[in-house]
Amino acid sequence: SLYFTGKAMSEQFSAGTFTGGDKFYWQADIENSEFVIFVGASPFEGNYGPSNRVPRITSGLVSGRLKYAVIDPRLSKLASKAWKWMPNKPGTEGAIGLALIQYVIANKKYDEKFLRAANKAAASAAKEASWSNAAWLVKIDPSASSGQGAPTVFLRATEIGLATKDKGKDKDGKDIDVWKVGDKTYEFDPLVALVNGAPTAFNPNDDKTAVVGDLDVDTTLKEIKVKSSFRILSESANVKKFEEWAEIAGVNARDLEEIAREFVSHGKKAAVDVHRGVSQHTNGFYNVGCWFNLALLMGNYDWKGGQVKLSTYDASGGKAGGPFDLGKLVPNKAAPFGLSIIRHDAKYDESTLFEGYPAKRNWYPLASDIYQEQIPSMGDAYPYQVKALFIYMGSPVYSLPAGNTNIDILADPNKIPLVIANDIVVGETSMYADYIFPDLSNMERWEFAGSHPSMTVKVQPVRQPTIAPLVETVKVYGREMPLSLESMILGLAEKLNLPNFGPNGFGEGKPLTHMSDLYLRMVANLAFGEKADGSDGVPDADDAEVKLFLDARKHLPKSVFDADAWKALVGEAVWKKVVYVLNRGGRFQDYAKIYDGDKVANKYGKLINMYQEKTAKVKHAITGKALPGYPTYIPPALDVQGNPLPDEAQGFDLKMITYREIFQTKSRTATNYWLLALYPENAILMNAQDARKRGLANGEKARVISATNPNGEWDLKNGTKVPIVGKLKVIQGIRPGVVAFSLGHGHFAYGGVDVTIDGQVVKGDVRRTRGIHANAAMRVDPYLKNTTLVDSVGGSAVFYDTMVKVGKA
């Protein structure tokens, strides 16, 4: 939901409705921030990531520029250096965010000039790059059960007689509907703000006529009850007193007030930095919304030291129109059709499958990537039966909370008849595949990694083959290439005679018969730049650099590197620019160009939504209720129907969370023996108070059980059961009532156990199986029955809301 929340806040108003929006989330410009509140984030251990962010944080601490607070139930490495550490109850991050919003508004510490800018012209006049809808008027449904009524959609000018609908012509002379306000004509019904108490119609994207709206509005216009977005946020924050919010979160109110005072004292150089510890709860969407709106009150988006977004160079060629505009090099382009298996692109109540509430499974029209929903939806054949599943670079069985529920489905050919995996090992998910195609490791393959929100610099790193492939080679379209995902796809295309592949895959005489046919064109686009005349392209590599390029790749076989073929493909004009990019491992903006005075150079520069009309227009597919379009506090640990779970009352008395250790940050790092030597085995972290109550001692083995896994084991459905058992590590640095384990250990495949292939036994290495992996103990939703708990709005899998028991093994 972090990605989605960034998208929701960035939904753009176009042609009278909200659409589009970039898929990203915001992080702090730590290099220049003066005060940061890290919430559920651990940049010393992960979070995009230590190599980039740790030097900026540590230099800020040493110089005295930076002070920060950490909100996290566990004393992370980041928290150990914090000005204040607040070990909150997991899932209450939104309550803390609302308390701080309340403080900012009550003490008038918000950036009024920024917030009152209702459109682009007003933002420009205020010397702001972005603007918000804080002053826009929202219609209130007075019949709603809440005492103050329910916000619905934005007020339109015709509803109060500010505009009249008429007929007009578009730029091509076609008849269209238009709306007139005085001598102005709009192609949509304008929005409304109060300007010095007077209702004023406006276009949010108008860059000429500034509209500076009133912020705190609660009134009635032509018998329509309206409030400003700002007022709606303020009322949500004031549902509880400051001290009550602190009590809900289990933190000290005086400490929280100190953080609030410090935060507002730094203005636009105060920032918030949130990560999975905020979003991966059943209330994650609204938790994140609270924190990003706290930042919005400060008006720090696009500002040096404030909230920043990622920026990447275009490798598709679409911006410059060349040299290879990949979007246009598709002569027989087919349009996508149908409904996605995760139902992320449609509303349930507007679909042909609508049969009243509740739906069989939840729908996610606001989200973009609901990983935990894919295989369970296939298992339920909802909304349709899937006949074949391809898995690449993912292991949902291992990585998902309650990922063990995927095993039942993957092991049953009646649910998914054919499973094909591309993997470099027999992993915890690929072990259930009918076919495993060998793939390339990170040192053998291409990858365009893009960027992460912690980067203020514009980048596009390009991973490229560094070593000769360790896999066999095959011939596809008559060309030699290593076994990999790419060769499998091309091989299938050749066998099936698919269009847009083969000798004319990119058009007449433009082949797509080898992976380099695509990847080199992408590199050429990067090198050429984003302007049609190529004026922002990279320099040509000189002769010495070209020689270095060729010498550094002498050891690579022609199936991977063929200099003559590469040069012929990209053309003489850009060849030396391609060499320049590949020698540097990608394209990276000059450091001197990443700031524009007090702002970042790579600005978002668009509307940021305080109130989300698009969200408010969605009805929950299970409950049928409209979603709140504003930050609000919803208690954690609810099932998909919105009901509290009974687990704590049934004796499951410890909240289990996960974290990353820098020595083992991914599921695949157990194969790295240098790292494994540093951290050979993880443990169950438990507060000393909790250990004493249970008669548990440091170092002894303990078992984790939950309401949906009372035996505390992984059932692999092949006669093997793996106990959820690990060593106990008793510490003070974790909130009482919370236990934690780090990810990356406790494998039950991935080269850790023996595998028989064609009668030959491939011995496993027991070092990879050490430690505990407790995801199978994580709560299964009682309504869905084969899926972890979910954030039913933002789509996040829930890692942090399971109640467990921990006892002697």
mmCIF file of N, CA and C in Angstrom, residues 445-541:
data_model
loop_
_atom_site.group_PDB
_atom_site.id
_atom_site.type_symbol
_atom_site.label_atom_id
_atom_site.label_comp_id
_atom_site.label_asym_id
_atom_site.label_seq_id
_atom_site.Cartn_x
_atom_site.Cartn_y
_atom_site.Cartn_z
ATOM 1 N N ARG A 445 23.021 -11.703 -15.989
ATOM 2 C CA ARG A 445 21.846 -11.244 -16.714
ATOM 3 C C ARG A 445 21.789 -9.729 -16.864
ATOM 4 N N TRP A 446 20.855 -9.312 -17.691
ATOM 5 C CA TRP A 446 20.525 -7.903 -17.868
ATOM 6 C C TRP A 446 19.428 -7.511 -16.884
ATOM 7 N N GLU A 447 19.450 -6.266 -16.467
ATOM 8 C CA GLU A 447 18.343 -5.733 -15.670
ATOM 9 C C GLU A 447 18.407 -4.209 -15.663
ATOM 10 N N PHE A 448 17.250 -3.593 -15.852
ATOM 11 C CA PHE A 448 17.114 -2.141 -15.759
ATOM 12 C C PHE A 448 16.373 -1.858 -14.465
ATOM 13 N N ALA A 449 17.123 -1.511 -13.438
ATOM 14 C CA ALA A 449 16.588 -1.527 -12.076
ATOM 15 C C ALA A 449 15.772 -0.300 -11.714
ATOM 16 N N GLY A 450 15.813 0.752 -12.522
ATOM 17 C CA GLY A 450 15.074 1.960 -12.169
ATOM 18 C C GLY A 450 15.664 2.637 -10.950
ATOM 19 N N SER A 451 14.798 3.190 -10.111
ATOM 20 C CA SER A 451 15.276 3.927 -8.949
ATOM 21 C C SER A 451 14.427 3.599 -7.742
ATOM 22 N N HIS A 452 14.717 4.245 -6.639
ATOM 23 C CA HIS A 452 13.950 4.107 -5.408
ATOM 24 C C HIS A 452 13.687 5.499 -4.852
ATOM 25 N N PRO A 453 12.650 5.630 -4.028
ATOM 26 C CA PRO A 453 12.240 6.970 -3.591
ATOM 27 C C PRO A 453 13.246 7.695 -2.723
ATOM 28 N N SER A 454 14.241 6.996 -2.213
ATOM 29 C CA SER A 454 15.255 7.672 -1.417
ATOM 30 C C SER A 454 16.266 8.429 -2.274
ATOM 31 N N MET A 455 16.184 8.273 -3.594
ATOM 32 C CA MET A 455 17.169 8.874 -4.493
ATOM 33 C C MET A 455 16.657 10.204 -5.030
ATOM 34 N N THR A 456 17.351 11.291 -4.729
ATOM 35 C CA THR A 456 17.003 12.578 -5.318
ATOM 36 C C THR A 456 17.612 12.732 -6.708
ATOM 37 N N VAL A 457 18.605 11.918 -7.010
ATOM 38 C CA VAL A 457 19.282 11.990 -8.304
ATOM 39 C C VAL A 457 18.506 11.160 -9.324
ATOM 40 N N LYS A 458 18.503 11.611 -10.552
ATOM 41 C CA LYS A 458 17.853 10.875 -11.628
ATOM 42 C C LYS A 458 18.804 9.796 -12.132
ATOM 43 N N VAL A 459 18.344 8.559 -12.208
ATOM 44 C CA VAL A 459 19.235 7.443 -12.538
ATOM 45 C C VAL A 459 18.517 6.434 -13.424
ATOM 46 N N GLN A 460 19.283 5.545 -13.987
ATOM 47 C CA GLN A 460 18.787 4.304 -14.576
ATOM 48 C C GLN A 460 19.977 3.348 -14.648
ATOM 49 N N PRO A 461 20.203 2.590 -13.565
ATOM 50 C CA PRO A 461 21.296 1.614 -13.596
ATOM 51 C C PRO A 461 20.987 0.487 -14.573
ATOM 52 N N VAL A 462 22.040 -0.033 -15.202
ATOM 53 C CA VAL A 462 21.886 -1.126 -16.152
ATOM 54 C C VAL A 462 22.812 -2.264 -15.729
ATOM 55 N N ARG A 463 22.199 -3.307 -15.200
ATOM 56 C CA ARG A 463 22.987 -4.521 -14.914
ATOM 57 C C ARG A 463 23.188 -5.248 -16.233
ATOM 58 N N GLN A 464 24.359 -5.819 -16.438
ATOM 59 C CA GLN A 464 24.687 -6.486 -17.696
ATOM 60 C C GLN A 464 25.566 -7.690 -17.400
ATOM 61 N N PRO A 465 25.639 -8.655 -18.299
ATOM 62 C CA PRO A 465 26.422 -9.857 -18.025
ATOM 63 C C PRO A 465 27.877 -9.536 -17.689
ATOM 64 N N THR A 466 28.316 -10.078 -16.561
ATOM 65 C CA THR A 466 29.682 -9.854 -16.086
ATOM 66 C C THR A 466 30.524 -11.118 -16.191
ATOM 67 N N ILE A 467 29.866 -12.260 -16.040
ATOM 68 C CA ILE A 467 30.562 -13.538 -16.156
ATOM 69 C C ILE A 467 29.893 -14.369 -17.236
ATOM 70 N N ALA A 468 30.626 -15.339 -17.746
ATOM 71 C CA ALA A 468 30.047 -16.255 -18.728
ATOM 72 C C ALA A 468 28.958 -17.077 -18.039
ATOM 73 N N PRO A 469 27.840 -17.314 -18.704
ATOM 74 C CA PRO A 469 26.741 -18.051 -18.070
ATOM 75 C C PRO A 469 27.169 -19.445 -17.628
ATOM 76 N N LEU A 470 26.667 -19.844 -16.483
ATOM 77 C CA LEU A 470 26.966 -21.169 -15.951
ATOM 78 C C LEU A 470 25.961 -22.210 -16.437
ATOM 79 N N VAL A 471 24.921 -21.751 -17.132
ATOM 80 C CA VAL A 471 23.897 -22.664 -17.641
ATOM 81 C C VAL A 471 24.256 -23.106 -19.050
ATOM 82 N N GLU A 472 23.517 -24.092 -19.541
ATOM 83 C CA GLU A 472 23.699 -24.536 -20.918
ATOM 84 C C GLU A 472 23.209 -23.458 -21.882
ATOM 85 N N THR A 473 23.620 -23.589 -23.139
ATOM 86 C CA THR A 473 23.100 -22.690 -24.171
ATOM 87 C C THR A 473 22.133 -23.460 -25.068
ATOM 88 N N VAL A 474 21.243 -22.701 -25.676
ATOM 89 C CA VAL A 474 20.268 -23.285 -26.597
ATOM 90 C C VAL A 474 20.232 -22.434 -27.852
ATOM 91 N N LYS A 475 19.615 -22.958 -28.917
ATOM 92 C CA LYS A 475 19.445 -22.182 -30.134
ATOM 93 C C LYS A 475 17.975 -21.819 -30.294
ATOM 94 N N VAL A 476 17.735 -20.523 -30.411
ATOM 95 C CA VAL A 476 16.395 -20.016 -30.641
ATOM 96 C C VAL A 476 16.467 -19.080 -31.848
ATOM 97 N N TYR A 477 15.555 -19.242 -32.769
ATOM 98 C CA TYR A 477 15.610 -18.477 -34.023
ATOM 99 C C TYR A 477 17.003 -18.591 -34.662
ATOM 100 N N GLY A 478 17.652 -19.738 -34.448
ATOM 101 C CA GLY A 478 18.957 -19.976 -35.044
ATOM 102 C C GLY A 478 20.112 -19.292 -34.335
ATOM 103 N N ARG A 479 19.839 -18.635 -33.212
ATOM 104 C CA ARG A 479 20.901 -17.905 -32.504
ATOM 105 C C ARG A 479 21.172 -18.556 -31.147
ATOM 106 N N GLU A 480 22.445 -18.597 -30.792
ATOM 107 C CA GLU A 480 22.865 -19.203 -29.531
ATOM 108 C C GLU A 480 22.610 -18.235 -28.379
ATOM 109 N N MET A 481 22.019 -18.755 -27.294
ATOM 110 C CA MET A 481 21.837 -17.923 -26.105
ATOM 111 C C MET A 481 21.728 -18.821 -24.877
ATOM 112 N N PRO A 482 22.045 -18.274 -23.705
ATOM 113 C CA PRO A 482 21.980 -19.096 -22.491
ATOM 114 C C PRO A 482 20.541 -19.396 -22.101
ATOM 115 N N LEU A 483 20.349 -20.544 -21.466
ATOM 116 C CA LEU A 483 19.040 -20.878 -20.907
ATOM 117 C C LEU A 483 18.642 -19.816 -19.894
ATOM 118 N N SER A 484 17.431 -19.309 -20.017
ATOM 119 C CA SER A 484 16.998 -18.206 -19.166
ATOM 120 C C SER A 484 15.529 -17.955 -19.407
ATOM 121 N N LEU A 485 14.976 -17.033 -18.652
ATOM 122 C CA LEU A 485 13.594 -16.619 -18.900
ATOM 123 C C LEU A 485 13.451 -16.126 -20.338
ATOM 124 N N GLU A 486 14.400 -15.306 -20.773
ATOM 125 C CA GLU A 486 14.303 -14.716 -22.109
ATOM 126 C C GLU A 486 14.341 -15.785 -23.203
ATOM 127 N N SER A 487 15.248 -16.752 -23.077
ATOM 128 C CA SER A 487 15.325 -17.787 -24.122
ATOM 129 C C SER A 487 14.070 -18.657 -24.098
ATOM 130 N N MET A 488 13.490 -18.868 -22.927
ATOM 131 C CA MET A 488 12.251 -19.638 -22.855
ATOM 132 C C MET A 488 11.115 -18.904 -23.572
ATOM 133 N N ILE A 489 10.984 -17.597 -23.303
ATOM 134 C CA ILE A 489 9.924 -16.811 -23.945
ATOM 135 C C ILE A 489 10.124 -16.789 -25.460
ATOM 136 N N LEU A 490 11.350 -16.541 -25.891
ATOM 137 C CA LEU A 490 11.628 -16.506 -27.328
ATOM 138 C C LEU A 490 11.417 -17.882 -27.958
ATOM 139 N N GLY A 491 11.778 -18.928 -27.226
ATOM 140 C CA GLY A 491 11.576 -20.280 -27.739
ATOM 141 C C GLY A 491 10.100 -20.614 -27.917
ATOM 142 N N LEU A 492 9.288 -20.223 -26.944
ATOM 143 C CA LEU A 492 7.847 -20.422 -27.061
ATOM 144 C C LEU A 492 7.286 -19.616 -28.237
ATOM 145 N N ALA A 493 7.774 -18.384 -28.379
ATOM 146 C CA ALA A 493 7.308 -17.530 -29.481
ATOM 147 C C ALA A 493 7.643 -18.159 -30.828
ATOM 148 N N GLU A 494 8.853 -18.724 -30.933
ATOM 149 C CA GLU A 494 9.245 -19.356 -32.189
ATOM 150 C C GLU A 494 8.393 -20.582 -32.470
ATOM 151 N N LYS A 495 8.179 -21.398 -31.453
ATOM 152 C CA LYS A 495 7.395 -22.627 -31.619
ATOM 153 C C LYS A 495 5.955 -22.313 -32.009
ATOM 154 N N LEU A 496 5.399 -21.259 -31.402
ATOM 155 C CA LEU A 496 4.001 -20.906 -31.651
ATOM 156 C C LEU A 496 3.837 -19.924 -32.804
ATOM 157 N N ASN A 497 4.958 -19.511 -33.386
ATOM 158 C CA ASN A 497 4.940 -18.539 -34.494
ATOM 159 C C ASN A 497 4.174 -17.279 -34.101
ATOM 160 N N LEU A 498 4.506 -16.734 -32.936
ATOM 161 C CA LEU A 498 3.805 -15.559 -32.417
ATOM 162 C C LEU A 498 4.234 -14.297 -33.164
ATOM 163 N N PRO A 499 3.302 -13.366 -33.365
ATOM 164 C CA PRO A 499 3.679 -12.086 -33.975
ATOM 165 C C PRO A 499 4.529 -11.261 -33.012
ATOM 166 N N ASN A 500 5.229 -10.273 -33.559
ATOM 167 C CA ASN A 500 6.073 -9.360 -32.774
ATOM 168 C C ASN A 500 7.288 -10.051 -32.166
ATOM 169 N N PHE A 501 7.628 -11.209 -32.687
ATOM 170 C CA PHE A 501 8.878 -11.895 -32.369
ATOM 171 C C PHE A 501 9.498 -12.330 -33.689
ATOM 172 N N GLY A 502 10.748 -12.707 -33.624
ATOM 173 C CA GLY A 502 11.399 -13.228 -34.809
ATOM 174 C C GLY A 502 12.145 -12.176 -35.595
ATOM 175 N N PRO A 503 12.505 -12.493 -36.836
ATOM 176 C CA PRO A 503 13.345 -11.589 -37.653
ATOM 177 C C PRO A 503 12.731 -10.207 -37.866
ATOM 178 N N ASN A 504 11.401 -10.105 -37.821
ATOM 179 C CA ASN A 504 10.740 -8.814 -37.998
ATOM 180 C C ASN A 504 9.950 -8.411 -36.746
ATOM 181 N N GLY A 505 10.456 -8.827 -35.609
ATOM 182 C CA GLY A 505 9.739 -8.605 -34.356
ATOM 183 C C GLY A 505 9.489 -7.150 -34.029
ATOM 184 N N PHE A 506 10.425 -6.281 -34.384
ATOM 185 C CA PHE A 506 10.270 -4.845 -34.138
ATOM 186 C C PHE A 506 9.945 -4.081 -35.429
ATOM 187 N N GLY A 507 9.462 -4.799 -36.416
ATOM 188 C CA GLY A 507 9.182 -4.178 -37.704
ATOM 189 C C GLY A 507 10.056 -4.799 -38.779
ATOM 190 N N GLU A 508 9.797 -4.456 -39.995
ATOM 191 C CA GLU A 508 10.507 -5.050 -41.120
ATOM 192 C C GLU A 508 12.021 -4.898 -40.988
ATOM 193 N N GLY A 509 12.710 -6.049 -40.939
ATOM 194 C CA GLY A 509 14.160 -6.044 -40.846
ATOM 195 C C GLY A 509 14.715 -5.685 -39.489
ATOM 196 N N LYS A 510 13.855 -5.617 -38.473
ATOM 197 C CA LYS A 510 14.288 -5.284 -37.109
ATOM 198 C C LYS A 510 13.991 -6.469 -36.199
ATOM 199 N N PRO A 511 14.996 -7.296 -35.929
ATOM 200 C CA PRO A 511 14.735 -8.580 -35.270
ATOM 201 C C PRO A 511 14.479 -8.466 -33.757
ATOM 202 N N LEU A 512 13.721 -9.424 -33.287
ATOM 203 C CA LEU A 512 13.639 -9.721 -31.857
ATOM 204 C C LEU A 512 13.800 -11.233 -31.745
ATOM 205 N N THR A 513 15.049 -11.646 -31.836
ATOM 206 C CA THR A 513 15.375 -13.072 -31.816
ATOM 207 C C THR A 513 16.365 -13.412 -30.713
ATOM 208 N N HIS A 514 16.786 -12.405 -29.975
ATOM 209 C CA HIS A 514 17.774 -12.586 -28.903
ATOM 210 C C HIS A 514 17.502 -11.518 -27.850
ATOM 211 N N MET A 515 17.842 -11.806 -26.619
ATOM 212 C CA MET A 515 17.581 -10.826 -25.561
ATOM 213 C C MET A 515 18.287 -9.496 -25.816
ATOM 214 N N SER A 516 19.440 -9.543 -26.442
ATOM 215 C CA SER A 516 20.173 -8.302 -26.700
ATOM 216 C C SER A 516 19.445 -7.397 -27.697
ATOM 217 N N ASP A 517 18.565 -7.977 -28.510
ATOM 218 C CA ASP A 517 17.798 -7.157 -29.452
ATOM 219 C C ASP A 517 16.908 -6.162 -28.724
ATOM 220 N N LEU A 518 16.423 -6.533 -27.569
ATOM 221 C CA LEU A 518 15.618 -5.619 -26.758
ATOM 222 C C LEU A 518 16.495 -4.765 -25.855
ATOM 223 N N TYR A 519 17.385 -5.393 -25.104
ATOM 224 C CA TYR A 519 18.122 -4.667 -24.072
ATOM 225 C C TYR A 519 19.066 -3.626 -24.660
ATOM 226 N N LEU A 520 19.700 -3.926 -25.786
ATOM 227 C CA LEU A 520 20.599 -2.941 -26.391
ATOM 228 C C LEU A 520 19.828 -1.732 -26.910
ATOM 229 N N ARG A 521 18.642 -1.969 -27.443
ATOM 230 C CA ARG A 521 17.829 -0.826 -27.879
ATOM 231 C C ARG A 521 17.466 0.061 -26.680
ATOM 232 N N MET A 522 17.210 -0.550 -25.544
ATOM 233 C CA MET A 522 16.912 0.225 -24.338
ATOM 234 C C MET A 522 18.119 1.051 -23.900
ATOM 235 N N VAL A 523 19.294 0.450 -23.968
ATOM 236 C CA VAL A 523 20.515 1.194 -23.622
ATOM 237 C C VAL A 523 20.727 2.351 -24.595
ATOM 238 N N ALA A 524 20.461 2.108 -25.875
ATOM 239 C CA ALA A 524 20.614 3.169 -26.871
ATOM 240 C C ALA A 524 19.675 4.334 -26.574
ATOM 241 N N ASN A 525 18.455 4.033 -26.149
ATOM 242 C CA ASN A 525 17.511 5.094 -25.784
ATOM 243 C C ASN A 525 18.021 5.897 -24.594
ATOM 244 N N LEU A 526 18.542 5.201 -23.599
ATOM 245 C CA LEU A 526 19.127 5.890 -22.440
ATOM 246 C C LEU A 526 20.243 6.817 -22.873
ATOM 247 N N ALA A 527 21.112 6.308 -23.724
ATOM 248 C CA ALA A 527 22.275 7.075 -24.147
ATOM 249 C C ALA A 527 21.879 8.279 -24.996
ATOM 250 N N PHE A 528 20.863 8.133 -25.822
ATOM 251 C CA PHE A 528 20.427 9.206 -26.718
ATOM 252 C C PHE A 528 19.822 10.369 -25.937
ATOM 253 N N GLY A 529 19.044 10.058 -24.907
ATOM 254 C CA GLY A 529 18.439 11.110 -24.099
ATOM 255 C C GLY A 529 16.940 11.212 -24.296
ATOM 256 N N GLU A 530 16.350 12.249 -23.745
ATOM 257 C CA GLU A 530 14.895 12.392 -23.723
ATOM 258 C C GLU A 530 14.401 13.568 -24.562
ATOM 259 N N LYS A 531 15.284 14.178 -25.335
ATOM 260 C CA LYS A 531 14.903 15.250 -26.257
ATOM 261 C C LYS A 531 15.079 14.769 -27.684
ATOM 262 N N ALA A 532 14.154 15.180 -28.528
ATOM 263 C CA ALA A 532 14.132 14.671 -29.901
ATOM 264 C C ALA A 532 15.420 14.945 -30.666
ATOM 265 N N ASP A 533 16.106 16.044 -30.312
ATOM 266 C CA ASP A 533 17.343 16.364 -31.031
ATOM 267 C C ASP A 533 18.572 15.729 -30.400
ATOM 268 N N GLY A 534 18.366 14.973 -29.334
ATOM 269 C CA GLY A 534 19.488 14.298 -28.685
ATOM 270 C C GLY A 534 20.415 15.214 -27.918
ATOM 271 N N SER A 535 19.985 16.441 -27.651
ATOM 272 C CA SER A 535 20.878 17.414 -27.011
ATOM 273 C C SER A 535 21.168 17.084 -25.546
ATOM 274 N N ASP A 536 20.369 16.207 -24.943
ATOM 275 C CA ASP A 536 20.629 15.829 -23.545
ATOM 276 C C ASP A 536 21.198 14.421 -23.461
ATOM 277 N N GLY A 537 21.760 13.929 -24.556
ATOM 278 C CA GLY A 537 22.367 12.608 -24.546
ATOM 279 C C GLY A 537 23.715 12.603 -23.861
ATOM 280 N N VAL A 538 24.234 11.415 -23.639
ATOM 281 C CA VAL A 538 25.555 11.297 -23.015
ATOM 282 C C VAL A 538 26.636 11.545 -24.058
ATOM 283 N N PRO A 539 27.863 11.854 -23.628
ATOM 284 C CA PRO A 539 28.953 12.038 -24.600
ATOM 285 C C PRO A 539 29.338 10.718 -25.263
ATOM 286 N N ASP A 540 30.027 10.808 -26.358
ATOM 287 C CA ASP A 540 30.608 9.615 -26.973
ATOM 288 C C ASP A 540 31.785 9.137 -26.124
ATOM 289 N N ALA A 541 31.927 7.815 -26.005
ATOM 290 C CA ALA A 541 33.145 7.269 -25.404
ATOM 291 C C ALA A 541 34.311 7.520 -26.351
#
